[in-house]
Amino acid sequence: MVDVSVAKSRRLPVMGDVARLAGVSHMTVSRVLNEPESVRPETRERVLLAIKQLGYRRNSAARSLVTRRSQTLGVVCFDTTLYGPASMLNGIVQATEEAGYAVSVASLRRPTAAAATQAVQRLVHQSVEGLVLIAPQAAEAMAFVRALPTDIPVIAVENALPSVTSVSVDQVLGARMVTEYLLSLGHETVHHVRGPSDWSEANGRVDGWVAALEESGRMVPRELVGDWSAKSGYLAGQKLARDRRATAVFAANDSMALGVLRALLDAGVRVPEDVSVVGFDDIPEGAFVTPPLTTVSQPFREVGRRSIEFLLGEVEGGEAGGVSSVIPPELVIRNSTSSRRP
Amino acid sequence: MVDVSVAKSRRLPVMGDVARLAGVSHMTVSRVLNEPESVRPETRERVLLAIKQLGYRRNSAARSLVTRRSQTLGVVCFDTTLYGPASMLNGIVQATEEAGYAVSVASLRRPTAAAATQAVQRLVHQSVEGLVLIAPQAAEAMAFVRALPTDIPVIAVENALPSVTSVSVDQVLGARMVTEYLLSLGHETVHHVRGPSDWSEANGRVDGWVAALEESGRMVPRELVGDWSAKSGYLAGQKLARDRRATAVFAANDSMALGVLRALLDAGVRVPEDVSVVGFDDIPEGAFVTPPLTTVSQPFREVGRRSIEFLLGEVEGGEAGGVSSVIPPELVIRNSTSSRRP
DNA sequence: CATGCGTCCGGTAACGCTAACATACGAACT
DNA sequence: AGTTCGTATGTTAGCGTTACCGGACGCATG
C-alpha cells in the first residue's frame, strides 16, 4: 500500500510526496505546474488536490538551479528617503512584481565608487537576471559602469550611462517649461538654484534653463548651488533676497524651493507678489505650503513601468539595449508665481 | 595533461573548473570558500588565484538547494513614498545588508487583505528566511496574520501584532510629549488632527494625546480625522480656524500639520502667535516651512537595526519571538509653537 | 491486421553545490 | 618500531527540480 499519510516529519513535502499521494510520477506533478495543458484534466485535478492537501510548494532553489533562471531583478539605489528616488523605487518594484519577478534591493549608504561596486557585486552574487540602476549621480555612474558585469542586462533610470539602456524624465524639457512660463509672466530673466553638479538631473535642469533663457535672448544670471536640501535652498534664498533684480527663481527641486520661499519671506519679500518661485518634483506637501508651490510633476510610475518593460525585453529576448527613452514631465501651476508688476 | 584553458565555452565556470586549474578537488575549492582556515595557506592561494583567473562565482541556487538557506529576508511594505515608511524601509534594507542577507521587497498597491496575503505568499515562494512587515494598518495586520506561514520568523515594524515580535517607536510617548509641551506653554487644551483609524500609529498618537490631557484634567476636544495628506490637514485646519477656542493643534504627521498651517494662515490666523501647531515625523522640509515646524523625530535607522537584529536572532538561533521593543522618539521644538497669550 | 501518428505519462540523468565519511601522511606517543 | 592521532585533502551521495527520451495506449489509415 502506498504511504499517503501527511507525515508528521518536519521535512517539507517535495514533488515526490505529491506524486505518491496523487498516484502519478513526480514528472507529472512538474508538468501540472509548468505546462498544465499538457496533462489530462482529470489527472491534473488529482495532482492539484494533492498539492493543496500537502501544502506543497516548489523549491525555488532547485528550480533555478536547473533552469538557470532566478526570476529576480536587482535594484541599486541611493537615498530613498528623497521623494524622487522613493517614488522611482516604488514604481520599479511594482512593475517588477507585475511581471512576475522578485526584486532584490541594494542601497548605497554613501555615493562612493566603492559602495556602488560592492552593491552591484552583491546583487550579481544573488544571480539577479537584470539590474536597475537608480543612480542619479554622474560620478557614481562611472563607478557603476566599471563594476558592471557584461553578461547581464542593465538599465539606468534617470541617468544616461554610455552604452546602457536608460529611461528618464526629460529634465531639460521640464526646466525649459518652467523658464519659459516665468518669462511669459513678464519676468526679465529667471534665477536658478541648481542641485549638486554630480547629479545628472541637476545638470539637465540647468541646461534647460540656460537654453530657454538664451533662446529668448535673456541675460543668464549666475546660478546658485544647493544640495537638494531645504536648508541649502534657504541659504540661496537669503542671497536672492538681497538682489533686487531677482524677480523669478527656479529651484531645482521642491525642497530647495521651500527653503528659498522661507528665506524670501523672512527677508520681507512677498511671494508671489515681489518674487515668483518654482520648484521641481511635485512633492505632495507642495500644494499645501504657503504659498502653494508651482512645480514640475514627474511621471515616476510610468518611468518604472517602462524601465522594467525594456529590461525584461533584454532579459527574455536577449536583444542588446542601448536605446534611451525619455518621458516628458508636466508643469503644475499653483500660487507661488505671478505676473511681473512693472 | 590536464585541460587548463580558459575555455571559450559560454558555460560559466563551476567549482570543478577551478579545482582542475588549481590541481585540487572541488571539495577543496568549496572549503576555501566556506572555511578558509581549514585549508593549508599554500593550497588556498592556488585556489584563490584560479578563482580569480576564471572569474568564478559560486552558484547561489545550488548552494541554497543543499544548505536549505536562501540568505534572503523579505520585506512587505505599503506606501513607500510617505516619509515615514520610506525611512523605515531604508533602515531595514541597510541593516539587512550589513548582516549579509539579501532583501526582497514586496510592495502593496492597495492596503487590502488580498494584496497583503498575495505579497506574503510571493515572498514565501521566494523562500525568504524571515519576514519584515512594515504594515502600519491594523486591518492589514489581521490579514497578514492569517496569511502568515507558521514556519518562518516574522517581525512587525510599527505595528504590534498578536504573537509576533515587533519593534516600534513609542507613539504614545511621542504624543504625550507633544501634548504636555503644549500645555506647559499655557494652552488650555490641545486639539488633535488624527490619522486614519486603521493605522496603529494614528491610534497610538491619539492615546498619548488623550492620556496627557486627562492626567492634567483638561477637556478632551473632539478629534478631527485626516488621512495623512496635507490636503486632509488643510480641511481640518479650516474647521479649527473657525473655533476661537482652539489655540493649540497637534497634527498626527507633518504633512497634515502643513495643511493645518496653511488653512490657518489662509483664514488670517497667525501661527504661532494665535495658534500653536505641532506635527510628527520630522520631515526634512519641516525646518524650512513658514513657520518652521515643531515636531517629533523618530529614530528610523535604530528601528531598522533593531528589527533585523531580532529577526536574525530568530532565524539563526531558532528562538521563538513575541518580544516587543519600543524606542522613544524625540521632541523637536521649532517656531510653530509659542506661549498662550492671555 | 499491420502501420503510423498523436497524446499522455514515466524513467533517468543532469544542474552545482555541500555534508558526511574515507583516506593519506607526518608527528608524537608508548 | 609500531601504534595513535590530528591535519589536509579526496570520494561519494544526495539536495529537489526540469530536460530529454522513450514507452504505452488509442485511433485512424493503408
XYZ file of C-alpha atoms (C1' of nucleotides) in Angstrom:
744
model
C 0.000 0.000 0.000
C 1.178 3.443 -0.841
C 2.050 5.662 2.055
C -0.281 8.607 1.800
C -0.100 9.930 5.325
C 0.656 13.556 5.843
C 3.813 12.691 7.657
C 4.485 14.383 10.933
C 8.039 14.759 9.731
C 9.437 18.238 9.873
C 10.531 17.744 6.283
C 8.674 19.906 3.814
C 6.823 17.970 1.141
C 8.563 17.602 -2.192
C 7.311 16.697 -5.619
C 7.727 13.028 -4.893
C 5.336 13.272 -1.953
C 2.710 14.956 -4.069
C 3.215 12.390 -6.796
C 2.751 9.473 -4.421
C -0.410 10.963 -2.978
C -1.842 11.620 -6.423
C -0.738 8.267 -7.766
C 1.411 9.697 -10.537
C 5.103 10.249 -11.150
C 6.869 13.366 -9.973
C 7.242 14.375 -13.596
C 3.515 14.691 -13.947
C 3.473 16.972 -10.941
C 6.151 19.086 -12.544
C 4.130 19.240 -15.724
C 0.988 20.260 -13.906
C 2.928 23.171 -12.502
C 4.746 24.208 -15.665
C 2.513 23.300 -18.581
C -0.886 22.379 -17.172
C -2.499 21.983 -20.588
C -0.241 19.083 -21.407
C -1.771 16.854 -18.767
C -5.242 15.324 -18.814
C -7.727 17.438 -16.810
C -8.663 14.521 -14.602
C -5.073 13.783 -13.643
C -4.383 17.459 -13.219
C -7.157 17.816 -10.690
C -5.855 14.905 -8.674
C -2.403 16.455 -8.583
C -3.729 19.881 -7.699
C -5.712 18.376 -4.873
C -2.667 16.546 -3.544
C -0.675 19.768 -3.720
C -3.269 21.551 -1.681
C -3.578 18.739 0.841
C 0.121 18.635 1.497
C 0.587 22.379 1.333
C 3.278 21.689 -1.217
C 5.425 24.461 -2.599
C 8.002 24.113 -5.286
C 11.565 24.613 -4.094
C 12.765 27.694 -5.901
C 16.442 26.939 -5.420
C 16.173 23.551 -7.093
C 14.136 25.097 -9.826
C 16.519 27.889 -10.601
C 19.464 25.527 -10.362
C 18.197 23.539 -13.282
C 16.512 26.283 -15.281
C 19.388 28.674 -14.713
C 16.956 31.455 -14.016
C 16.425 33.230 -10.722
C 13.329 35.198 -11.637
C 14.823 38.078 -9.733
C 15.803 41.585 -10.723
C 18.212 43.700 -8.719
C 17.752 47.367 -7.924
C 20.570 49.624 -6.835
C 19.517 52.866 -5.240
C 20.944 55.632 -3.174
C 18.903 57.859 -0.909
C 15.380 56.517 -0.914
C 14.081 58.994 1.605
C 14.148 61.726 -1.011
C 10.787 61.950 -2.678
C 12.007 61.441 -6.224
C 14.087 58.313 -5.671
C 11.443 56.858 -3.351
C 8.771 57.273 -5.998
C 11.038 55.771 -8.591
C 11.817 52.770 -6.429
C 8.156 52.304 -5.802
C 7.372 52.386 -9.496
C 10.116 49.895 -10.246
C 9.113 47.463 -7.532
C 5.504 47.435 -8.614
C 6.285 46.976 -12.266
C 8.683 44.164 -11.457
C 6.118 42.355 -9.372
C 3.545 42.672 -12.076
C 5.939 40.980 -14.435
C 6.247 38.054 -12.035
C 9.781 38.744 -10.954
C 11.146 39.177 -7.468
C 13.056 42.315 -6.670
C 16.185 42.453 -4.603
C 17.262 45.842 -3.363
C 20.735 47.116 -2.604
C 21.005 50.508 -1.026
C 24.092 52.670 -1.030
C 24.869 54.303 2.260
C 27.107 56.804 0.586
C 27.550 57.605 -3.079
C 31.079 56.352 -3.436
C 32.539 54.201 -6.157
C 33.424 51.501 -3.657
C 29.913 51.286 -2.275
C 28.428 51.155 -5.750
C 30.735 48.417 -6.909
C 30.058 46.401 -3.812
C 26.307 46.744 -4.214
C 26.408 45.554 -7.806
C 28.614 42.638 -6.854
C 26.257 41.669 -4.104
C 23.328 41.609 -6.482
C 25.226 39.693 -9.120
C 26.130 37.156 -6.488
C 22.449 36.735 -5.845
C 22.274 35.889 -9.524
C 19.757 38.514 -10.460
C 18.788 38.353 -14.105
C 18.814 42.079 -14.666
C 19.888 45.230 -12.935
C 18.099 48.538 -12.460
C 20.256 51.485 -11.510
C 18.533 54.353 -9.793
C 21.676 56.341 -9.816
C 21.336 59.997 -10.401
C 24.931 60.907 -9.726
C 27.217 61.042 -12.689
C 30.276 60.215 -10.621
C 28.559 57.119 -9.437
C 27.504 56.304 -12.913
C 31.111 55.904 -13.875
C 31.781 53.632 -10.961
C 28.802 51.545 -11.845
C 29.905 51.135 -15.385
C 33.221 49.793 -14.267
C 31.615 47.356 -11.877
C 29.062 46.183 -14.378
C 29.026 42.545 -15.303
C 28.920 42.340 -19.049
C 26.710 39.312 -19.128
C 23.517 40.596 -17.552
C 21.228 43.322 -18.859
C 21.284 46.665 -17.116
C 19.007 49.617 -17.270
C 19.714 53.055 -15.868
C 16.933 55.183 -14.555
C 17.284 58.934 -14.545
C 20.814 58.819 -15.774
C 22.076 58.148 -19.233
C 25.163 55.983 -18.988
C 27.252 55.308 -22.056
C 26.064 52.147 -23.782
C 23.448 51.370 -21.185
C 19.760 51.418 -21.929
C 18.111 54.162 -19.968
C 14.747 55.572 -19.155
C 14.366 59.012 -17.742
C 12.185 62.028 -17.380
C 13.084 64.853 -19.719
C 14.762 67.160 -17.250
C 15.815 69.607 -19.892
C 12.268 69.951 -21.148
C 10.936 70.371 -17.628
C 13.374 73.165 -16.932
C 12.519 74.837 -20.247
C 8.839 74.739 -19.432
C 9.462 76.384 -16.097
C 11.718 79.038 -17.523
C 9.503 79.827 -20.474
C 6.493 80.018 -18.241
C 8.214 82.504 -15.946
C 9.337 84.594 -18.917
C 5.806 84.557 -20.260
C 4.698 86.121 -16.998
C 6.810 89.123 -17.864
C 9.946 88.479 -15.848
C 13.138 89.881 -17.314
C 15.067 86.758 -16.541
C 14.981 83.737 -14.246
C 17.418 82.904 -11.470
C 18.259 79.298 -10.764
C 19.185 77.353 -7.649
C 20.735 74.243 -9.027
C 21.362 70.808 -7.488
C 24.784 69.229 -6.951
C 26.884 69.114 -10.089
C 27.421 65.367 -9.870
C 23.721 64.651 -10.309
C 22.705 64.373 -13.919
C 19.221 65.617 -13.119
C 20.688 68.802 -11.720
C 22.698 69.301 -14.879
C 19.765 68.606 -17.137
C 17.712 71.223 -15.350
C 20.492 73.757 -15.678
C 20.755 73.014 -19.385
C 17.058 73.520 -19.989
C 17.051 76.732 -18.016
C 20.055 78.146 -19.895
C 18.660 77.103 -23.267
C 15.317 78.749 -22.648
C 16.923 81.976 -21.500
C 19.331 82.131 -24.406
C 16.656 81.431 -26.956
C 14.765 84.426 -25.658
C 17.933 86.467 -25.644
C 17.854 86.975 -21.900
C 20.698 87.519 -19.533
C 21.706 84.258 -17.838
C 22.258 85.066 -14.156
C 24.948 83.341 -12.166
C 23.491 80.138 -10.782
C 23.345 79.351 -7.091
C 24.263 75.865 -5.940
C 22.292 73.777 -3.470
C 22.418 70.146 -2.336
C 18.693 69.363 -2.728
C 18.032 70.136 0.921
C 15.626 72.798 2.097
C 18.470 74.224 4.129
C 20.609 74.842 1.083
C 17.611 76.453 -0.556
C 17.277 78.740 2.407
C 20.868 79.859 2.059
C 20.362 80.549 -1.629
C 17.139 82.374 -0.853
C 18.964 84.715 1.504
C 21.316 85.739 -1.273
C 18.479 86.189 -3.729
C 16.577 88.351 -1.272
C 19.414 90.856 -1.413
C 19.287 91.035 -5.184
C 16.516 93.456 -6.090
C 16.589 92.416 -9.729
C 15.768 88.800 -8.975
C 12.035 88.583 -9.574
C 11.772 84.940 -10.604
C 13.517 81.957 -9.074
C 13.574 78.400 -10.360
C 14.794 75.941 -7.734
C 15.901 72.534 -8.953
C 13.653 70.699 -6.536
C 10.749 71.379 -4.230
C 12.695 71.075 -1.001
C 15.065 73.801 -2.073
C 12.150 75.855 -3.346
C 10.639 75.690 0.111
C 13.917 76.901 1.563
C 14.026 79.763 -0.920
C 10.445 80.629 -0.137
C 11.154 80.806 3.527
C 14.281 82.891 3.150
C 12.401 85.382 0.982
C 9.522 85.614 3.418
C 11.961 86.036 6.308
C 13.543 88.900 4.410
C 10.221 90.567 3.930
C 9.948 89.723 0.278
C 6.452 88.741 -0.766
C 5.848 85.630 -2.856
C 4.468 85.733 -5.478
C 3.847 89.497 -5.462
C 7.506 90.516 -5.404
C 9.197 87.324 -6.479
C 7.911 84.187 -8.216
C 9.288 80.826 -7.106
C 9.080 77.478 -8.886
C 10.231 74.052 -7.718
C 10.598 70.646 -9.323
C 9.278 67.192 -8.336
C 5.769 67.939 -7.128
C 6.073 66.620 -3.610
C 2.675 66.056 -2.024
C 3.218 68.824 0.503
C 3.890 71.337 -2.238
C 0.241 72.158 -2.686
C -0.162 72.996 0.972
C 2.675 75.242 1.827
C 2.370 78.995 1.772
C 2.026 79.919 -0.968
C 1.178 76.710 -2.817
C 4.154 75.865 -4.951
C 4.261 75.957 -8.717
C 6.356 72.988 -9.772
C 7.013 70.226 -12.289
C 5.452 66.821 -11.858
C 7.366 63.730 -12.934
C 5.652 60.533 -14.096
C 7.519 58.150 -11.828
C 5.168 55.249 -12.238
C 5.469 55.428 -15.986
C 9.238 55.525 -15.748
C 9.194 52.417 -13.584
C 6.835 50.618 -15.905
C 8.821 51.400 -18.988
C 12.177 50.558 -17.391
C 11.027 47.119 -16.465
C 9.474 46.602 -19.856
C 12.791 47.367 -21.539
C 14.843 45.408 -19.071
C 12.713 42.301 -19.337
C 12.817 42.658 -23.066
C 16.553 42.252 -22.876
C 16.401 39.552 -20.215
C 13.915 37.434 -22.064
C 14.554 38.387 -25.642
C 18.275 38.620 -25.342
C 18.371 41.698 -27.516
C 21.071 44.180 -26.721
C 19.937 47.554 -25.472
C 21.362 50.992 -25.877
C 18.008 52.591 -26.564
C 17.092 55.534 -24.464
C 13.613 56.539 -23.599
C 12.697 59.987 -22.390
C 9.370 60.831 -20.838
C 8.013 64.386 -20.687
C 7.163 65.910 -17.318
C 4.279 68.246 -16.624
C 4.158 71.836 -15.390
C 1.885 72.296 -12.370
C 0.919 75.901 -11.885
C -0.098 76.984 -8.406
C 0.275 80.227 -6.493
C 3.937 80.825 -5.943
C 4.177 82.510 -9.316
C 2.584 85.631 -10.709
C 2.988 88.243 -13.423
C 5.794 90.695 -13.038
C 4.418 94.005 -11.960
C 6.055 96.839 -13.863
C 47.750 16.644 -19.397
C 45.068 18.485 -17.546
C 42.977 20.907 -19.543
C 43.574 24.282 -18.009
C 42.495 26.524 -20.861
C 40.012 29.255 -20.164
C 37.508 27.661 -22.451
C 35.752 29.809 -24.960
C 32.612 27.986 -23.984
C 29.704 30.166 -22.998
C 29.319 27.993 -19.936
C 30.129 29.761 -16.701
C 32.946 28.167 -14.734
C 31.936 25.836 -11.919
C 33.822 24.541 -8.935
C 35.179 21.649 -10.928
C 36.840 24.037 -13.361
C 38.517 25.927 -10.576
C 39.589 22.685 -8.965
C 41.171 21.410 -12.154
C 43.052 24.653 -12.698
C 44.325 24.658 -9.127
C 45.129 20.980 -9.162
C 42.863 20.084 -6.273
C 39.449 18.513 -5.818
C 36.276 20.550 -5.977
C 35.815 19.992 -2.247
C 38.954 21.907 -1.511
C 37.587 24.794 -3.528
C 34.382 24.613 -1.536
C 36.363 24.646 1.678
C 38.428 27.631 0.610
C 35.167 29.481 0.151
C 33.425 28.310 3.298
C 36.082 27.667 5.897
C 39.343 29.051 4.554
C 41.277 28.366 7.746
C 40.817 24.651 7.281
C 42.972 24.512 4.185
C 46.724 24.954 4.013
C 47.679 28.557 3.116
C 49.695 27.456 0.113
C 46.813 25.442 -1.355
C 44.382 28.216 -0.513
C 46.386 30.733 -2.505
C 46.460 28.456 -5.525
C 42.698 28.065 -5.363
C 42.076 31.766 -4.866
C 44.246 32.509 -7.862
C 42.357 30.030 -10.003
C 39.074 31.574 -8.899
C 40.268 34.988 -9.943
C 41.643 33.765 -13.246
C 38.406 32.109 -14.229
C 36.195 34.805 -12.768
C 34.446 32.064 -10.901
C 31.372 32.744 -8.793
C 29.589 30.238 -6.664
C 26.146 29.326 -7.924
C 23.796 30.554 -5.240
C 20.912 28.333 -6.307
C 22.948 25.175 -5.954
C 24.265 26.387 -2.663
C 20.903 27.166 -1.159
C 19.451 23.948 -2.526
C 21.819 21.928 -0.417
C 22.142 24.207 2.586
C 18.425 24.907 2.678
C 19.117 28.548 3.279
C 18.412 31.412 0.921
C 20.237 34.148 2.811
C 17.326 36.382 1.946
C 14.870 38.334 4.041
C 11.540 39.540 2.725
C 10.070 42.974 3.370
C 6.413 43.767 2.910
C 5.577 47.423 2.728
C 2.773 49.670 1.689
C 3.227 53.265 0.589
C 6.934 53.924 0.454
C 6.589 57.440 -0.851
C 5.453 58.606 2.565
C 8.414 59.832 4.519
C 7.979 57.536 7.495
C 7.651 54.231 5.623
C 10.413 55.230 3.217
C 12.789 55.892 6.082
C 11.823 52.661 7.706
C 12.408 50.687 4.542
C 15.749 52.341 4.159
C 16.757 51.455 7.692
C 15.673 47.861 7.189
C 17.466 47.417 3.894
C 20.705 48.783 5.245
C 20.615 46.691 8.393
C 19.841 43.591 6.355
C 22.727 44.177 4.025
C 25.078 44.708 6.906
C 24.058 41.335 8.232
C 24.997 39.740 4.935
C 21.490 38.931 3.825
C 19.753 39.877 0.631
C 16.489 41.719 0.827
C 13.491 41.056 -1.345
C 10.782 43.677 -1.355
C 7.074 43.244 -1.940
C 5.014 46.370 -2.173
C 1.288 46.561 -1.685
C -0.510 48.667 -4.216
C -3.503 48.948 -2.003
C -3.908 48.018 1.650
C -6.320 45.156 1.156
C -6.271 41.755 2.741
C -5.951 40.106 -0.643
C -2.950 42.170 -1.644
C -1.283 41.521 1.679
C -1.800 37.807 1.504
C -0.528 37.683 -2.018
C 2.592 39.644 -1.134
C 3.441 37.340 1.740
C 2.855 34.299 -0.446
C 5.102 35.698 -3.101
C 7.907 36.208 -0.631
C 7.450 32.794 0.918
C 7.664 31.328 -2.548
C 10.988 33.026 -2.913
C 11.910 31.085 0.212
C 12.904 34.046 2.294
C 14.191 33.051 5.702
C 12.408 35.789 7.582
C 9.772 38.415 7.007
C 9.653 42.064 7.962
C 6.246 43.687 7.925
C 6.175 47.428 7.551
C 2.458 47.460 7.921
C 1.058 50.274 9.899
C -2.557 49.485 9.246
C -4.319 47.357 11.793
C -6.768 45.976 9.266
C -3.899 44.773 7.198
C -2.233 43.380 10.229
C -5.070 40.961 10.643
C -4.853 39.873 7.077
C -1.158 39.320 7.439
C -1.565 37.171 10.463
C -3.899 34.905 8.608
C -1.568 34.640 5.657
C 1.491 34.096 7.771
C 3.401 30.892 7.313
C 3.990 29.414 10.728
C 7.389 28.097 9.895
C 9.337 31.256 9.245
C 10.130 34.052 11.669
C 8.281 37.317 11.277
C 8.816 40.729 12.717
C 6.396 43.600 12.610
C 7.623 47.141 12.434
C 5.474 49.923 13.781
C 2.618 47.645 14.490
C 2.201 45.229 17.355
C 0.555 42.078 16.054
C -0.580 39.408 18.451
C 2.166 36.839 18.973
C 4.524 38.489 16.537
C 7.762 40.076 17.611
C 7.653 43.768 16.968
C 9.793 46.843 17.064
C 8.288 50.264 17.055
C 8.664 53.852 18.039
C 6.737 54.786 21.132
C 3.896 56.680 19.531
C 2.048 57.127 22.779
C 5.053 58.694 24.412
C 5.651 60.958 21.426
C 2.094 62.222 21.560
C 2.338 62.749 25.326
C 5.468 64.782 24.912
C 3.789 66.996 22.352
C 0.671 67.456 24.420
C 2.470 68.108 27.668
C 4.745 70.547 25.945
C 1.800 72.489 24.559
C 0.086 72.514 27.940
C 3.293 73.753 29.527
C 3.139 76.720 27.185
C -0.090 77.706 28.873
C -2.674 76.385 26.447
C -5.997 75.383 27.995
C -6.158 72.234 25.939
C -4.800 70.726 22.727
C -6.761 69.884 19.602
C -5.787 66.867 17.538
C -5.921 66.021 13.865
C -5.570 62.295 13.863
C -4.573 59.835 11.143
C -6.800 57.106 9.723
C -8.266 54.838 12.378
C -6.910 51.686 10.779
C -3.344 52.805 11.304
C -1.942 51.762 14.632
C 0.382 54.748 14.697
C -2.590 57.051 14.413
C -4.263 55.313 17.322
C -1.151 55.383 19.453
C -0.851 59.105 18.936
C -4.469 59.607 19.882
C -3.956 57.545 23.024
C -0.966 59.551 24.144
C -2.740 62.799 23.474
C -5.848 61.749 25.429
C -3.800 60.382 28.307
C -1.802 63.562 28.691
C -4.909 65.736 28.618
C -6.774 63.610 31.127
C -3.878 63.456 33.529
C -3.860 67.215 33.570
C -7.590 67.268 33.997
C -8.161 69.075 30.715
C -11.114 68.939 28.412
C -10.532 66.499 25.547
C -11.766 68.196 22.370
C -13.423 66.218 19.651
C -10.706 64.939 17.341
C -10.556 65.723 13.653
C -9.732 62.942 11.231
C -7.247 63.164 8.393
C -5.659 60.669 6.022
C -2.025 61.758 6.485
C -2.197 64.015 3.436
C -1.570 67.727 3.565
C -4.935 68.181 1.906
C -6.786 66.497 4.734
C -4.814 68.641 7.149
C -5.962 71.690 5.255
C -9.591 70.681 5.607
C -9.127 70.111 9.332
C -7.358 73.431 9.612
C -10.313 75.237 8.083
C -12.568 73.866 10.785
C -10.094 74.734 13.505
C -9.793 78.264 12.214
C -13.474 78.788 12.947
C -13.077 77.617 16.531
C -11.798 80.578 18.510
C -11.002 78.416 21.495
C -8.557 76.256 19.602
C -5.153 77.701 20.446
C -3.015 74.600 20.126
C -3.172 71.932 17.436
C -1.322 68.640 17.321
C -1.422 67.053 13.890
C -0.559 63.373 13.675
C 2.058 63.914 10.996
C 3.991 66.731 9.401
C 2.141 66.708 6.109
C -1.168 67.287 7.849
C 0.461 69.878 10.071
C 1.497 71.760 6.959
C -2.068 71.616 5.732
C -3.336 72.916 9.042
C -0.765 75.657 8.981
C -1.831 76.776 5.593
C -5.526 76.732 6.380
C -4.938 78.812 9.470
C -2.820 81.318 7.609
C -5.399 81.494 4.812
C -8.009 82.281 7.462
C -5.925 85.083 8.857
C -4.898 83.212 11.961
C -1.316 83.802 12.923
C 0.966 80.907 13.785
C 2.368 80.723 16.395
C 1.029 83.999 17.805
C -2.634 82.987 17.750
C -2.380 79.237 17.417
C 0.457 76.781 18.018
C 0.839 73.853 15.627
C 2.871 70.674 16.081
C 3.452 67.821 13.656
C 5.001 64.373 13.858
C 7.763 62.642 11.836
C 10.275 65.431 11.329
C 10.326 65.503 7.573
C 13.391 67.316 6.229
C 11.279 70.161 4.849
C 9.727 70.800 8.255
C 12.519 73.109 9.314
C 12.067 75.278 6.270
C 8.411 75.980 6.007
C 6.811 79.067 7.464
C 6.928 78.974 10.387
C 9.455 76.184 10.993
C 7.531 73.271 12.370
C 7.763 71.917 15.878
C 7.540 68.156 15.556
C 8.592 64.724 16.820
C 11.564 62.964 15.345
C 11.542 59.186 15.025
C 14.734 57.074 15.109
C 14.045 55.098 11.938
C 17.544 53.793 11.492
C 17.571 52.435 15.001
C 14.230 50.746 14.425
C 15.585 49.083 11.297
C 18.735 47.973 13.015
C 16.937 46.500 15.962
C 14.290 44.767 13.849
C 16.884 42.935 11.840
C 18.810 42.058 14.952
C 15.726 40.433 16.456
C 14.663 38.776 13.251
C 18.047 37.263 12.578
C 18.150 36.116 16.169
C 15.094 34.048 15.446
C 16.276 32.951 12.022
C 19.660 31.816 13.203
C 19.027 30.938 16.796
C 15.651 29.433 16.253
C 14.285 31.060 19.387
C 10.660 31.964 19.290
C 9.849 35.641 19.437
C 6.980 37.527 20.947
C 9.189 40.179 22.473
C 8.311 43.720 21.716
C 10.737 46.541 21.633
C 9.717 50.149 21.870
C 12.030 53.013 21.077
C 11.437 56.551 22.366
C 11.095 59.407 19.883
C 12.352 62.939 20.403
C 10.559 66.284 20.561
C 11.990 68.863 18.178
C 10.972 72.366 19.121
C 10.967 74.992 16.400
C 8.858 78.070 15.783
C 5.331 76.923 15.103
C 4.623 76.911 18.827
C 4.555 79.672 21.423
C 3.168 80.545 24.820
C -0.512 81.188 25.060
C -1.102 84.864 25.380
C -3.800 85.582 27.942
C -4.253 -6.766 -39.399
C -0.051 -4.169 -39.588
C 1.465 0.501 -39.559
C 1.682 5.282 -38.408
C 0.877 9.037 -35.512
C -0.563 11.858 -31.666
C -1.449 12.094 -26.680
C -0.178 11.321 -22.111
C 2.914 9.875 -18.838
C 7.185 7.662 -16.661
C 12.308 6.823 -16.052
C 16.691 8.688 -15.829
C 20.195 11.957 -15.915
C 21.810 16.112 -15.055
C 22.128 21.126 -12.608
C 26.412 22.787 -8.991
C 26.957 22.576 -4.606
C 27.872 20.796 0.483
C 27.584 17.046 4.257
C 29.496 13.124 5.733
C 32.551 9.861 5.619
C 37.088 7.997 3.937
C 41.949 8.241 3.245
C 46.839 9.655 3.241
C 50.512 11.317 5.693
C 53.602 13.017 9.078
C 54.315 13.850 14.020
C 54.073 12.185 18.519
C 53.499 8.875 21.570
C 54.318 4.053 24.092
C 59.297 0.231 15.668
C 54.505 0.081 15.854
C 50.532 2.497 17.182
C 47.791 6.544 17.647
C 46.259 10.792 16.498
C 45.454 15.175 14.077
C 45.615 17.629 9.841
C 44.784 18.206 4.957
C 42.505 16.543 1.185
C 39.612 13.331 -1.675
C 35.300 10.414 -2.722
C 30.588 9.682 -2.715
C 25.908 10.663 -2.194
C 22.446 13.386 -2.224
C 19.537 18.293 -2.201
C 14.585 18.906 -5.480
C 13.783 20.191 -9.688
C 13.461 20.112 -15.036
C 15.241 18.306 -19.784
C 15.194 14.668 -22.615
C 13.990 10.460 -24.347
C 11.186 6.551 -24.657
C 7.054 3.628 -23.909
C 2.094 2.637 -23.689
C -2.112 3.399 -25.493
C -5.908 4.789 -28.627
C -7.350 5.927 -33.042
C -7.195 6.478 -37.950
C -5.179 4.789 -42.083
C -3.242 1.570 -45.816
